[in-house]
C-alpha cells in the first residue's frame, strides 16, 4: 500500500496526527515527516534483499534529506551512509554514524575535501583517475571506484547518472587500468560502485546495468590481483508520485538484482562480497508532507490559481524537473482519493493550479489539479521527503521553514523555523 501513514478523517492525518492542528500550532509552510514510514521502507527493502543473499548493506544516500533526526532514525536501524560532500560527512558523524559506515562518493573533489575524508576515516569512492592520483599523495588507504557502466536510466535527463552523457565515474573501458594504477600508487582498492540514475520504477530498467557491472567485476578480478569486498550498485529506486504510477515491486526488484548478482559471482568464480545499495528517495521520499496555507484564490479565462505560502523556495522539484507532487486539501480532503486509499474523491467544476508566493512565473507547485480550496485552508503537498528540504532555499528572502517529526504518534520540532533576522546572518555592511 502506498502512503499508509496518511489517512483522512475529518482532516488529513499523518500517523494519526491531525495536520490542520500541526499547521495551527507550528505555522506554515511546514515539513512534517513520519518516522515510522522511514523505518518501514528501510526494513522492507533490507528484508526483501536478505531473503536472497546474506551480505547486504544499505547506504542511505543522504543528499535526499540530511536532517540529523532522519539520519539518526536510519542509523538506529543499522543503515550506512552515502555522502557526496564534506558537509554530509560532517552531518552523518554528528548524527552518530561511525566513519566506517560512511562512503564518500564525490565528484570534482578538491584536495581539501579528500584530506577531510581521510582525516575522518571514511571510505572514499573515487570518481576519476585524477582524483585517485591526488589521493595517493595523501594516503595509502582502502578505496573503491565509481564506474560508469555505459548505461543509465532516470525520471528526467538531469537524473541519469550513467551512460555517454553523464559526468560521473570512470568510463568502463578505463576501469581495469584504474585498479592496476591504484595498486601501483599504493592504494588498496576493495570495492566497486555505480549509480545509474534516479526515480526508476521498473525493475527491468536495472537489469542491463547490473549485468554490465558483473561483467566489469569479472574483467577486473581476472586482470588484477584483488579481492573485491563490496559491489555497490547505487540507488535510484523510485517512488510513485502520480496517481497512475505503480510502486517499484520491491520483492521482484530484490529477486532480480540478487539473481543477476549471484549469476555474476558464479560465472567469475567470486567469493561472497557484500552487495551494497544506496537508496535515497526510496527510503524517505513519501515519508514527508509539506503543509501550506491558502492565501489567495483567483481566476481568469485561462486558469484558476490557488495561491499558497510555499513556492519553489520550499519545494524545488516541480520547477526544476517538472515533477508531479500530489496535493490534498488537508482541511477538507474531498480530493484525497487520488493519492490516499479509502479517501473520498470528489470531482471539481474547474481544475486549479497551485501557485507559490515567489515572483517567478515558474513558481507553480502543481498544475491542473482536481482540488477546491478556500482562503485559510491547509493544503498538503505529498511525497516531499526526498530532495525537498535539502534543496530548499531562501530565494525571495523567505526564511526556511520548520520541520516536524512524528514519532510514536507525537510531533516534535526537528528544525526551528528561520526568522527574518536569520536571513541576514553572515552579511556584512560598512
Ligand atoms: C543521489 C545518489 C544516490 C541516490 O539516488 P536516489 O535516486 O535518491 O536513490 C545514490 N548514490 C549516489 C552516488 C548518489 O549521488
CSV table of C-alpha atoms and ligand atoms in Angstrom, one decimal:
chain,number,residue,atom,x,y,z
A,1,UNK,CA,0.0,0.0,0.0
A,2,UNK,CA,1.3,3.4,-0.8
A,3,UNK,CA,1.4,6.1,1.8
A,4,UNK,CA,-0.1,4.0,4.7
A,5,UNK,CA,0.9,6.8,7.1
A,6,UNK,CA,-1.7,9.2,5.6
A,7,UNK,CA,-5.4,8.8,6.3
A,8,UNK,CA,-8.4,11.1,6.1
A,9,UNK,CA,-10.9,11.5,8.8
A,10,UNK,CA,-12.4,15.0,9.0
A,11,UNK,CA,-9.0,16.3,8.1
A,12,UNK,CA,-5.9,14.7,6.7
A,13,UNK,CA,-3.9,12.8,9.3
A,14,UNK,CA,-0.3,11.7,9.4
A,15,UNK,CA,0.4,8.8,11.7
A,16,UNK,CA,-2.9,9.7,13.4
A,17,UNK,CA,-2.0,13.3,14.0
A,18,UNK,CA,-4.4,16.0,12.5
A,19,UNK,CA,-2.4,18.0,10.0
A,20,UNK,CA,-4.5,21.1,10.4
A,21,UNK,CA,-3.7,21.2,14.1
A,22,UNK,CA,0.0,20.9,13.3
A,23,UNK,CA,-0.4,23.9,10.9
A,24,UNK,CA,-2.1,25.9,13.7
A,25,UNK,CA,0.5,25.1,16.2
A,26,UNK,CA,3.7,25.4,14.2
A,27,UNK,CA,2.6,27.7,11.4
A,28,UNK,CA,3.1,27.1,7.7
A,29,UNK,CA,4.9,26.3,5.4
A,30,UNK,CA,5.8,23.2,7.4
A,31,UNK,CA,7.6,20.0,6.7
A,32,UNK,CA,6.1,17.0,8.6
A,33,UNK,CA,7.8,13.6,8.5
A,34,UNK,CA,6.7,10.2,9.6
A,35,UNK,CA,9.4,8.3,11.4
A,36,UNK,CA,7.6,5.0,11.2
A,37,UNK,CA,7.3,5.3,7.4
A,38,UNK,CA,11.1,5.7,7.0
A,39,UNK,CA,11.7,2.6,9.2
A,40,UNK,CA,9.2,0.6,7.3
A,41,UNK,CA,10.7,1.4,3.9
A,42,UNK,CA,14.2,0.6,5.2
A,43,UNK,CA,13.2,-2.7,6.7
A,44,UNK,CA,11.1,-3.8,3.7
A,45,UNK,CA,14.0,-3.3,1.3
A,46,UNK,CA,16.6,-4.8,3.6
A,47,UNK,CA,14.5,-7.9,4.3
A,48,UNK,CA,13.5,-8.4,0.6
A,49,UNK,CA,17.2,-8.4,-0.4
A,50,UNK,CA,18.3,-10.6,2.6
A,51,UNK,CA,15.9,-13.3,1.6
A,52,UNK,CA,18.1,-14.0,-1.4
A,53,UNK,CA,21.6,-13.0,-0.3
A,54,UNK,CA,23.1,-12.7,3.2
A,55,UNK,CA,25.6,-10.0,2.8
A,56,UNK,CA,23.5,-6.9,2.1
A,57,UNK,CA,24.4,-3.4,3.1
A,58,UNK,CA,22.2,-0.3,2.6
A,59,UNK,CA,23.8,3.1,2.4
A,60,UNK,CA,21.3,5.9,2.8
A,61,UNK,CA,22.1,8.5,0.1
A,62,UNK,CA,21.6,11.3,2.5
A,63,UNK,CA,21.5,14.2,0.0
A,64,UNK,CA,17.8,13.3,-0.2
A,65,UNK,CA,17.3,14.6,3.3
A,66,UNK,CA,20.1,15.5,5.8
A,67,UNK,CA,18.1,16.4,8.9
A,68,UNK,CA,20.1,14.9,11.8
A,69,UNK,CA,17.0,13.3,13.2
A,70,UNK,CA,16.3,11.5,10.0
A,71,UNK,CA,19.9,10.3,9.8
A,72,UNK,CA,19.5,9.0,13.3
A,73,UNK,CA,16.4,7.1,12.6
A,74,UNK,CA,18.2,5.2,9.9
A,75,UNK,CA,21.4,4.8,11.9
A,76,UNK,CA,19.4,3.0,14.6
A,77,UNK,CA,18.0,0.6,12.0
A,78,UNK,CA,21.6,-0.3,11.0
A,79,UNK,CA,21.9,1.7,7.9
A,80,UNK,CA,25.1,3.0,6.4
A,81,UNK,CA,25.6,6.4,4.6
A,82,UNK,CA,26.4,7.5,1.1
A,83,UNK,CA,27.8,11.1,1.4
A,84,UNK,CA,28.5,13.4,-1.5
A,85,UNK,CA,30.2,16.3,0.3
A,86,UNK,CA,32.2,17.1,3.4
A,87,UNK,CA,29.1,18.7,4.8
A,88,UNK,CA,27.3,15.4,4.5
A,89,UNK,CA,30.2,13.5,6.1
A,90,UNK,CA,30.1,16.1,8.9
A,91,UNK,CA,26.4,15.7,9.4
A,92,UNK,CA,26.5,11.9,9.4
A,93,UNK,CA,29.2,11.8,12.0
A,94,UNK,CA,27.3,14.4,14.1
A,95,UNK,CA,24.2,12.1,13.8
A,96,UNK,CA,26.2,9.2,15.3
A,97,UNK,CA,27.4,7.2,12.3
A,98,UNK,CA,30.8,5.7,12.8
A,99,UNK,CA,33.2,6.7,10.0
A,100,UNK,CA,33.4,3.1,8.7
A,101,UNK,CA,29.8,3.2,7.8
A,102,UNK,CA,30.2,6.2,5.5
A,103,UNK,CA,31.1,6.0,1.9
A,104,UNK,CA,32.1,9.3,0.3
A,105,UNK,CA,31.1,9.5,-3.3
A,106,UNK,CA,32.2,12.9,-4.5
A,107,UNK,CA,32.6,14.3,-8.0
A,108,UNK,CA,35.0,17.2,-8.9
A,109,UNK,CA,36.5,16.6,-5.5
A,110,UNK,CA,39.2,19.0,-4.2
A,111,UNK,CA,42.3,18.1,-2.3
A,112,UNK,CA,41.0,19.7,0.8
A,113,UNK,CA,37.9,17.5,0.6
A,114,UNK,CA,40.0,14.4,0.2
A,115,UNK,CA,42.0,15.4,3.2
A,116,UNK,CA,38.9,15.9,5.2
A,117,UNK,CA,37.6,12.5,4.3
A,118,UNK,CA,40.9,10.8,5.0
A,119,UNK,CA,41.2,12.6,8.4
A,120,UNK,CA,37.7,11.4,9.4
A,121,UNK,CA,38.5,7.9,8.2
A,122,UNK,CA,35.6,7.5,5.8
A,123,UNK,CA,35.8,5.3,2.7
A,124,UNK,CA,36.5,7.2,-0.5
A,125,UNK,CA,34.8,6.2,-3.7
A,126,UNK,CA,36.9,7.6,-6.5
A,127,UNK,CA,35.2,9.4,-9.4
A,128,UNK,CA,38.3,9.9,-11.7
A,129,UNK,CA,41.8,8.8,-12.3
A,130,UNK,CA,42.9,12.3,-11.5
A,131,UNK,CA,41.3,12.2,-8.1
A,132,UNK,CA,43.0,8.8,-7.5
A,133,UNK,CA,46.4,10.2,-8.2
A,134,UNK,CA,45.8,13.2,-6.0
A,135,UNK,CA,44.6,11.0,-3.2
A,136,UNK,CA,47.6,8.7,-3.4
A,137,UNK,CA,49.8,11.6,-2.5
A,138,UNK,CA,47.9,12.0,0.8
A,139,UNK,CA,47.3,8.4,1.9
A,140,UNK,CA,47.6,4.7,1.1
A,141,UNK,CA,44.1,3.9,2.3
A,142,UNK,CA,41.4,1.4,1.1
A,143,UNK,CA,39.3,2.9,-1.7
A,144,UNK,CA,36.7,2.0,-4.3
A,145,UNK,CA,35.9,3.3,-7.8
A,146,UNK,CA,32.8,4.6,-9.3
A,147,UNK,CA,32.5,3.1,-12.7
A,148,UNK,CA,30.3,4.5,-15.5
A,149,UNK,CA,28.9,1.2,-16.9
A,150,UNK,CA,27.8,2.9,-20.1
A,151,UNK,CA,24.1,2.6,-19.3
A,152,UNK,CA,21.8,4.9,-17.4
A,153,UNK,CA,18.1,5.5,-16.5
A,154,UNK,CA,16.1,8.1,-14.7
A,155,UNK,CA,12.9,10.1,-14.4
A,156,UNK,CA,14.5,13.2,-16.0
A,157,UNK,CA,17.6,13.9,-18.2
A,158,UNK,CA,19.2,15.6,-15.2
A,159,UNK,CA,18.8,12.5,-13.1
A,160,UNK,CA,20.5,10.0,-15.5
A,161,UNK,CA,23.9,9.4,-14.0
A,162,UNK,CA,25.3,6.6,-16.2
A,163,UNK,CA,25.9,6.4,-19.9
A,164,UNK,CA,27.7,8.5,-22.5
A,165,UNK,CA,26.1,11.8,-21.4
A,166,UNK,CA,26.9,11.6,-17.7
A,167,UNK,CA,29.8,13.4,-16.0
A,168,UNK,CA,30.1,10.7,-13.2
A,169,UNK,CA,32.5,7.9,-12.7
A,170,UNK,CA,35.3,6.3,-14.7
A,171,UNK,CA,34.4,5.1,-18.1
A,172,UNK,CA,34.1,1.3,-18.1
A,173,UNK,CA,36.9,0.8,-20.6
A,174,UNK,CA,39.4,2.5,-18.3
A,175,UNK,CA,38.3,0.9,-15.1
A,176,UNK,CA,40.8,-2.1,-15.2
A,177,UNK,CA,43.7,0.3,-15.7
A,178,UNK,CA,42.4,2.4,-12.7
A,179,UNK,CA,42.6,-0.6,-10.4
A,180,UNK,CA,46.1,-1.5,-11.7
A,181,UNK,CA,47.3,2.0,-11.3
A,182,UNK,CA,45.8,2.4,-7.8
A,183,UNK,CA,47.7,-0.6,-6.6
A,184,UNK,CA,50.9,0.8,-8.1
A,185,UNK,CA,50.3,4.0,-6.3
A,186,UNK,CA,49.9,2.2,-3.0
A,187,UNK,CA,46.2,2.5,-2.6
A,188,UNK,CA,44.1,-0.6,-1.7
A,189,UNK,CA,41.1,-0.9,-3.9
A,190,UNK,CA,38.5,-3.1,-2.2
A,191,UNK,CA,35.2,-2.1,-3.8
A,192,UNK,CA,33.4,-1.0,-7.0
A,193,UNK,CA,30.4,1.2,-7.3
A,194,UNK,CA,27.9,2.5,-9.9
A,195,UNK,CA,24.9,4.7,-9.7
A,196,UNK,CA,23.0,4.9,-12.9
A,197,UNK,CA,20.2,7.3,-12.2
A,198,UNK,CA,17.2,8.3,-10.1
A,199,UNK,CA,13.5,7.8,-9.8
A,200,UNK,CA,13.4,4.3,-11.5
A,201,UNK,CA,10.1,2.5,-11.1
A,202,UNK,CA,10.6,-0.5,-13.4
A,203,UNK,CA,12.6,-3.5,-12.2
A,204,UNK,CA,13.8,-4.3,-15.7
A,205,UNK,CA,15.5,-0.9,-16.1
A,206,UNK,CA,18.1,-2.0,-13.6
A,207,UNK,CA,18.9,-5.3,-15.3
A,208,UNK,CA,21.3,-4.1,-18.1
A,209,UNK,CA,23.3,-2.1,-15.5
A,210,UNK,CA,23.8,-5.0,-13.1
A,211,UNK,CA,24.6,-7.4,-15.9
A,212,UNK,CA,27.2,-5.0,-17.1
A,213,UNK,CA,28.5,-4.4,-13.6
A,214,UNK,CA,29.1,-8.1,-13.0
A,215,UNK,CA,30.9,-8.4,-16.4
A,216,UNK,CA,33.1,-5.4,-15.4
A,217,UNK,CA,33.7,-7.1,-12.0
A,218,UNK,CA,34.7,-10.3,-13.8
A,219,UNK,CA,37.2,-8.4,-16.0
A,220,UNK,CA,38.8,-6.7,-13.0
A,221,UNK,CA,39.2,-9.8,-11.0
A,222,UNK,CA,40.7,-11.6,-14.0
A,223,UNK,CA,43.2,-8.9,-14.8
A,224,UNK,CA,44.1,-7.5,-11.4
A,225,UNK,CA,45.0,-9.4,-8.3
A,226,UNK,CA,42.4,-8.1,-5.9
A,227,UNK,CA,39.6,-9.4,-3.8
A,228,UNK,CA,36.6,-7.1,-4.1
A,229,UNK,CA,35.0,-6.9,-0.7
A,230,UNK,CA,31.9,-5.0,-1.9
A,231,UNK,CA,30.0,-4.3,-5.0
A,232,UNK,CA,27.8,-1.2,-4.7
A,233,UNK,CA,25.1,-0.9,-7.4
A,234,UNK,CA,23.9,2.6,-6.3
A,235,UNK,CA,20.4,3.9,-5.7
A,236,UNK,CA,17.8,5.2,-8.0
A,237,UNK,CA,14.8,3.2,-6.7
A,238,UNK,CA,11.8,5.4,-7.5
A,239,UNK,CA,8.5,6.1,-5.7
A,240,UNK,CA,5.2,6.8,-7.3
A,241,UNK,CA,4.3,10.5,-7.3
A,242,UNK,CA,1.4,10.4,-9.8
A,243,UNK,CA,-1.8,8.7,-9.1
A,244,UNK,CA,-1.4,6.3,-12.1
A,245,UNK,CA,2.2,5.3,-11.2
A,246,UNK,CA,2.7,1.9,-9.6
A,247,UNK,CA,5.3,1.5,-6.8
A,248,UNK,CA,8.5,-0.3,-7.7
A,249,UNK,CA,7.8,-4.0,-7.0
A,250,UNK,CA,10.4,-4.4,-4.3
A,251,UNK,CA,10.2,-8.2,-4.0
A,252,UNK,CA,10.7,-8.6,-7.7
A,253,UNK,CA,13.4,-6.0,-7.6
A,254,UNK,CA,15.3,-7.8,-4.8
A,255,UNK,CA,14.9,-11.1,-6.7
A,256,UNK,CA,16.2,-9.8,-10.0
A,257,UNK,CA,19.1,-7.9,-8.5
A,258,UNK,CA,20.3,-10.8,-6.3
A,259,UNK,CA,19.8,-13.3,-9.1
A,260,UNK,CA,21.9,-11.4,-11.6
A,261,UNK,CA,24.4,-10.7,-8.8
A,262,UNK,CA,24.8,-14.3,-7.9
A,263,UNK,CA,24.9,-15.3,-11.5
A,264,UNK,CA,27.8,-12.9,-12.0
A,265,UNK,CA,29.6,-14.2,-8.9
A,266,UNK,CA,29.4,-17.8,-10.1
A,267,UNK,CA,30.4,-17.0,-13.6
A,268,UNK,CA,33.6,-15.3,-12.5
A,269,UNK,CA,34.3,-17.6,-9.6
A,270,UNK,CA,34.0,-14.9,-6.9
A,271,UNK,CA,33.6,-15.2,-3.2
A,272,UNK,CA,30.6,-13.7,-1.4
A,273,UNK,CA,31.3,-9.9,-1.5
A,274,UNK,CA,28.9,-7.5,0.2
A,275,UNK,CA,26.1,-6.3,-2.1
A,276,UNK,CA,25.6,-2.6,-1.3
A,277,UNK,CA,22.7,-0.4,-2.4
A,278,UNK,CA,22.3,3.3,-2.0
A,279,UNK,CA,18.7,4.3,-1.9
A,280,UNK,CA,17.9,7.9,-1.1
A,281,UNK,CA,14.5,8.8,-2.4
A,282,UNK,CA,13.1,5.3,-1.8
A,283,UNK,CA,13.7,5.4,2.0
A,284,UNK,CA,12.5,8.9,2.7
A,285,UNK,CA,10.5,10.2,-0.3
A,286,UNK,CA,7.0,9.6,0.8
A,287,UNK,CA,7.6,10.0,4.5
A,288,UNK,CA,7.1,13.8,4.5
A,289,UNK,CA,4.4,16.2,3.5
A,290,UNK,CA,4.5,20.0,3.3
A,291,UNK,CA,1.7,21.8,4.9
A,292,UNK,CA,0.9,25.1,3.2
A,293,UNK,CA,-1.8,27.7,3.8
A,294,UNK,CA,-4.1,29.1,1.1
A,295,UNK,CA,-3.6,32.8,0.9
A,296,UNK,CA,-5.4,33.8,-2.3
A,297,UNK,CA,-7.6,32.4,-5.0
A,298,UNK,CA,-8.1,34.0,-8.4
A,299,UNK,CA,-9.5,33.0,-11.8
A,300,UNK,CA,-9.0,34.3,-15.3
A,301,UNK,CA,-10.4,32.9,-18.6
A,302,UNK,CA,-7.5,30.5,-18.8
A,303,UNK,CA,-6.6,29.4,-15.3
A,304,UNK,CA,-7.8,29.2,-11.7
A,305,UNK,CA,-4.9,29.8,-9.3
A,306,UNK,CA,-4.9,28.7,-5.7
A,307,UNK,CA,-2.1,30.8,-4.1
A,308,UNK,CA,-0.3,29.2,-1.2
A,309,UNK,CA,2.6,30.2,1.1
A,310,UNK,CA,5.0,27.6,-0.2
A,311,UNK,CA,6.8,28.0,-3.5
A,312,UNK,CA,9.9,26.6,-5.2
A,313,UNK,CA,11.9,28.0,-2.3
A,314,UNK,CA,10.2,25.3,-0.2
A,315,UNK,CA,10.0,22.5,-2.8
A,316,UNK,CA,12.1,22.9,-5.9
A,317,UNK,CA,11.3,19.7,-7.8
A,318,UNK,CA,8.3,20.9,-9.8
A,319,UNK,CA,10.1,24.0,-11.1
A,320,UNK,CA,13.4,22.2,-11.6
A,321,UNK,CA,12.3,18.8,-13.1
A,322,UNK,CA,8.7,19.4,-13.9
A,323,UNK,CA,7.9,16.9,-11.2
A,324,UNK,CA,4.5,15.9,-10.1
A,325,UNK,CA,3.6,16.1,-6.4
A,326,UNK,CA,0.2,15.1,-5.1
A,327,UNK,CA,-1.7,17.9,-3.4
A,328,UNK,CA,-4.5,17.2,-1.0
A,329,UNK,CA,-6.7,19.7,0.8
A,330,UNK,CA,-5.9,18.8,4.4
A,331,UNK,CA,-8.8,20.9,5.8
A,332,UNK,CA,-11.4,19.4,3.6
A,333,UNK,CA,-9.8,16.3,2.0
A,334,UNK,CA,-12.6,15.7,-0.6
A,335,UNK,CA,-10.0,15.1,-3.3
A,336,UNK,CA,-7.6,12.9,-1.4
A,337,UNK,CA,-8.7,9.7,-3.0
A,338,UNK,CA,-6.4,10.4,-5.9
A,339,UNK,CA,-3.5,9.6,-3.6
A,340,UNK,CA,-4.7,8.0,-0.4
A,341,UNK,CA,-6.5,4.7,-0.2
A,342,UNK,CA,-10.1,4.7,1.0
A,343,UNK,CA,-10.2,8.5,1.0
A,344,UNK,CA,-13.0,10.5,-0.7
A,345,UNK,CA,-12.7,11.6,-4.3
A,346,UNK,CA,-15.0,14.3,-5.5
A,347,UNK,CA,-14.8,15.9,-8.9
A,348,UNK,CA,-14.4,19.6,-9.3
A,349,UNK,CA,-16.0,22.2,-11.7
A,350,UNK,CA,-12.7,23.7,-12.6
A,351,UNK,CA,-9.2,22.4,-12.2
A,352,UNK,CA,-6.7,24.6,-10.5
A,353,UNK,CA,-3.0,25.5,-10.5
A,354,UNK,CA,-1.3,25.6,-7.1
A,355,UNK,CA,0.8,28.7,-7.2
A,356,UNK,CA,3.5,29.7,-4.8
A,357,UNK,CA,4.3,33.2,-3.5
A,358,UNK,CA,7.6,33.8,-5.4
A,359,UNK,CA,7.9,36.5,-8.0
A,360,UNK,CA,8.6,34.0,-10.8
A,361,UNK,CA,6.2,32.7,-13.4
A,362,UNK,CA,7.7,29.2,-12.9
A,363,UNK,CA,6.6,29.2,-9.3
A,364,UNK,CA,3.8,26.7,-9.8
A,365,UNK,CA,3.8,23.7,-7.4
A,366,UNK,CA,1.1,21.7,-9.2
A,367,UNK,CA,-0.8,22.1,-12.4
A,368,UNK,CA,-4.3,21.2,-13.5
A,369,UNK,CA,-5.5,19.6,-10.3
A,370,UNK,CA,-8.8,18.4,-9.2
A,371,UNK,CA,-9.0,20.4,-6.0
A,372,UNK,CA,-11.1,23.1,-4.4
A,373,UNK,CA,-10.0,25.3,-1.6
A,374,UNK,CA,-10.9,28.3,0.4
A,375,UNK,CA,-8.8,31.0,1.9
A,376,UNK,CA,-7.2,29.7,5.1
A,377,UNK,CA,-7.4,26.0,4.1
A,378,UNK,CA,-4.3,23.9,4.7
A,379,UNK,CA,-3.1,22.0,1.7
A,380,UNK,CA,-0.7,19.1,2.0
A,381,UNK,CA,2.0,18.6,-0.7
A,382,UNK,CA,2.8,14.9,-0.7
A,383,UNK,CA,6.0,12.9,-1.1
A,384,UNK,CA,8.3,15.8,-0.2
A,385,UNK,CA,10.7,13.8,2.0
A,386,UNK,CA,13.4,13.4,-0.7
A,387,UNK,CA,15.1,16.4,-2.4
A,388,UNK,CA,12.6,18.6,-0.6
A,389,UNK,CA,14.1,20.4,2.3
A,390,UNK,CA,17.6,19.5,1.2
A,391,UNK,CA,17.0,21.6,-2.0
A,392,UNK,CA,15.1,24.4,-0.3
A,393,UNK,CA,16.4,28.0,-0.5
A,394,UNK,CA,15.9,31.5,0.9
A,395,UNK,CA,15.1,32.8,-2.6
A,396,UNK,CA,13.0,36.0,-2.5
A,397,UNK,CA,14.3,36.5,1.0
A,398,UNK,CA,11.9,34.0,2.6
A,399,UNK,CA,13.2,32.2,5.7
A,400,UNK,CA,13.5,28.4,5.6
A,401,UNK,CA,10.5,26.6,7.2
A,402,UNK,CA,10.3,24.4,10.3
A,403,UNK,CA,10.4,20.6,10.3
A,404,UNK,CA,8.3,18.3,12.5
A,405,UNK,CA,8.9,14.6,13.1
A,406,UNK,CA,6.1,12.4,14.2
A,407,UNK,CA,7.4,9.6,16.5
A,408,UNK,CA,5.1,7.3,18.4
A,409,UNK,CA,2.1,9.5,17.4
A,410,UNK,CA,3.8,12.6,18.9
A,411,UNK,CA,5.0,15.6,16.9
A,412,UNK,CA,8.4,17.1,17.7
A,413,UNK,CA,10.2,20.1,16.2
A,414,UNK,CA,13.4,18.8,14.5
A,415,UNK,CA,14.3,22.2,12.9
A,416,UNK,CA,13.1,25.6,14.0
A,417,UNK,CA,11.6,28.0,11.5
A,418,UNK,CA,14.0,30.7,10.5
A,419,UNK,CA,13.3,34.3,11.3
A,420,UNK,CA,13.8,37.4,9.2
A,421,UNK,CA,16.9,38.1,11.2
A,422,UNK,CA,18.4,34.7,10.1
A,423,UNK,CA,18.2,35.9,6.5
A,424,UNK,CA,20.9,38.5,7.2
A,425,UNK,CA,23.4,36.4,9.2
A,426,UNK,CA,26.9,36.4,7.7
A,427,UNK,CA,26.2,39.5,5.6
A,428,UNK,CA,28.4,42.5,6.3
A,429,UNK,CA,27.8,46.2,5.7
A,430,UNK,CA,30.3,49.0,6.1
B,1,LIG,C1,21.9,10.7,-5.3
B,1,LIG,C2,22.7,9.4,-5.2
B,1,LIG,C3,22.0,8.2,-4.8
B,1,LIG,C4,20.6,8.1,-4.5
B,1,LIG,O1,19.7,8.4,-5.5
B,1,LIG,P1,18.2,8.1,-5.3
B,1,LIG,O2,17.6,8.3,-6.6
B,1,LIG,O3,17.7,9.1,-4.3
B,1,LIG,O4,18.0,6.7,-4.7
B,1,LIG,C5,22.8,7.1,-4.7
B,1,LIG,N1,24.2,7.2,-4.9
B,1,LIG,C6,24.8,8.3,-5.3
B,1,LIG,C7,26.2,8.3,-5.5
B,1,LIG,C8,24.1,9.5,-5.5
B,1,LIG,O5,24.7,10.6,-5.8
